Amino acid sequence: MSKMTYSIPIGPVHPSLKEPMTFNFKIYGEHIEEVCLAPGDNHRGIEFMGMQRNPVQIIYLAERICGICSASHPFAFCKAV
């Protein structure tokens, strides 16, 4: 069996990824030769929703920006305000 190079793209939305990110693996046989990483983004309209709320409500909104850092975003908002 001859070895050939092929590409396996994973992402940007994939169940195993916590954040939107694209991985493109270049594989030769059973070895990974190169990995191209492209970070993604999600537009949720957090800024627009924050403009319609008072500062106390924005603290709870900031908790929902990211599932991983639900404590750091509200803390940063409180320090900034």
CSV table of C-alpha atoms in Angstrom, one decimal:
chain,number,residue,atom,x,y,z
A,1,MET,CA,0.0,0.0,0.0
A,2,SER,CA,1.5,3.4,-1.0
A,3,LYS,CA,1.5,6.2,1.4
A,4,MET,CA,-0.2,9.4,0.3
A,5,THR,CA,-0.7,12.8,1.9
A,6,TYR,CA,-4.2,13.8,2.8
A,7,SER,CA,-5.9,16.5,4.8
A,8,ILE,CA,-8.4,16.1,7.7
A,9,PRO,CA,-10.3,19.3,8.7
A,10,ILE,CA,-11.8,19.5,12.1
A,11,GLY,CA,-14.0,22.5,13.1
A,12,PRO,CA,-14.9,25.3,13.4
A,13,VAL,CA,-17.9,23.9,15.3
A,14,HIS,CA,-17.2,20.4,16.6
A,15,PRO,CA,-18.5,18.5,19.7
A,16,SER,CA,-15.0,17.9,21.0
A,17,LEU,CA,-14.0,21.6,20.9
A,18,LYS,CA,-14.9,23.9,23.7
A,19,GLU,CA,-14.5,27.0,21.6
A,20,PRO,CA,-14.9,27.6,17.8
A,21,MET,CA,-11.6,26.6,16.2
A,22,THR,CA,-10.5,25.0,13.0
A,23,PHE,CA,-7.7,22.4,12.8
A,24,ASN,CA,-6.4,21.2,9.5
A,25,PHE,CA,-4.2,18.1,9.8
A,26,LYS,CA,-1.9,17.2,6.9
A,27,ILE,CA,-1.2,13.5,7.3
A,28,TYR,CA,1.3,11.3,5.5
A,29,GLY,CA,0.7,7.6,6.2
A,30,GLU,CA,0.3,7.5,10.0
A,31,HIS,CA,2.3,10.6,10.8
A,32,ILE,CA,1.0,14.1,11.1
A,33,GLU,CA,3.2,16.4,9.0
A,34,GLU,CA,1.6,19.7,9.6
A,35,VAL,CA,-1.3,21.3,11.7
A,36,CYS,CA,-2.9,24.5,10.6
A,37,LEU,CA,-4.8,26.3,13.4
A,38,ALA,CA,-7.4,29.0,12.8
A,39,PRO,CA,-9.2,30.4,15.8
A,40,GLY,CA,-12.8,31.3,15.3
A,41,ASP,CA,-15.3,33.5,16.9
A,42,ASN,CA,-19.0,33.6,17.8
A,43,HIS,CA,-21.0,36.7,17.4
A,44,ARG,CA,-23.6,36.7,20.2
A,45,GLY,CA,-24.4,40.4,20.4
A,46,ILE,CA,-23.2,40.7,24.0
A,47,GLU,CA,-22.4,44.4,23.6
A,48,PHE,CA,-25.8,45.2,22.3
A,49,MET,CA,-27.5,43.2,25.0
A,50,GLY,CA,-25.4,45.0,27.6
A,51,MET,CA,-26.4,48.4,26.3
A,52,GLN,CA,-30.0,47.6,27.2
A,53,ARG,CA,-29.4,46.6,30.8
A,54,ASN,CA,-28.2,48.2,34.0
A,55,PRO,CA,-24.8,47.4,35.5
A,56,VAL,CA,-26.0,44.8,37.9
A,57,GLN,CA,-27.7,42.8,35.1
A,58,ILE,CA,-24.6,43.0,33.0
A,59,ILE,CA,-22.7,41.0,35.7
A,60,TYR,CA,-25.0,38.1,35.1
A,61,LEU,CA,-24.8,38.6,31.4
A,62,ALA,CA,-20.9,38.6,31.5
A,63,GLU,CA,-21.0,35.1,33.2
A,64,ARG,CA,-22.6,33.7,30.1
A,65,ILE,CA,-20.0,35.0,27.6
A,66,CYS,CA,-17.9,31.9,27.9
A,67,GLY,CA,-18.6,28.6,29.6
A,68,ILE,CA,-14.9,28.1,30.7
A,69,CYS,CA,-14.3,31.5,32.3
A,70,SER,CA,-17.7,32.3,33.9
A,71,ALA,CA,-15.9,33.9,36.9
A,72,SER,CA,-13.2,36.0,35.2
A,73,HIS,CA,-15.5,38.0,32.8
A,74,PRO,CA,-17.8,39.3,35.6
A,75,PHE,CA,-14.8,40.0,37.8
A,76,ALA,CA,-13.1,42.0,35.0
A,77,PHE,CA,-16.4,43.9,34.4
A,78,CYS,CA,-16.7,44.8,38.1
A,79,LYS,CA,-13.1,46.0,38.2
A,80,ALA,CA,-13.6,48.1,35.1
A,81,VAL,CA,-16.8,49.7,36.3
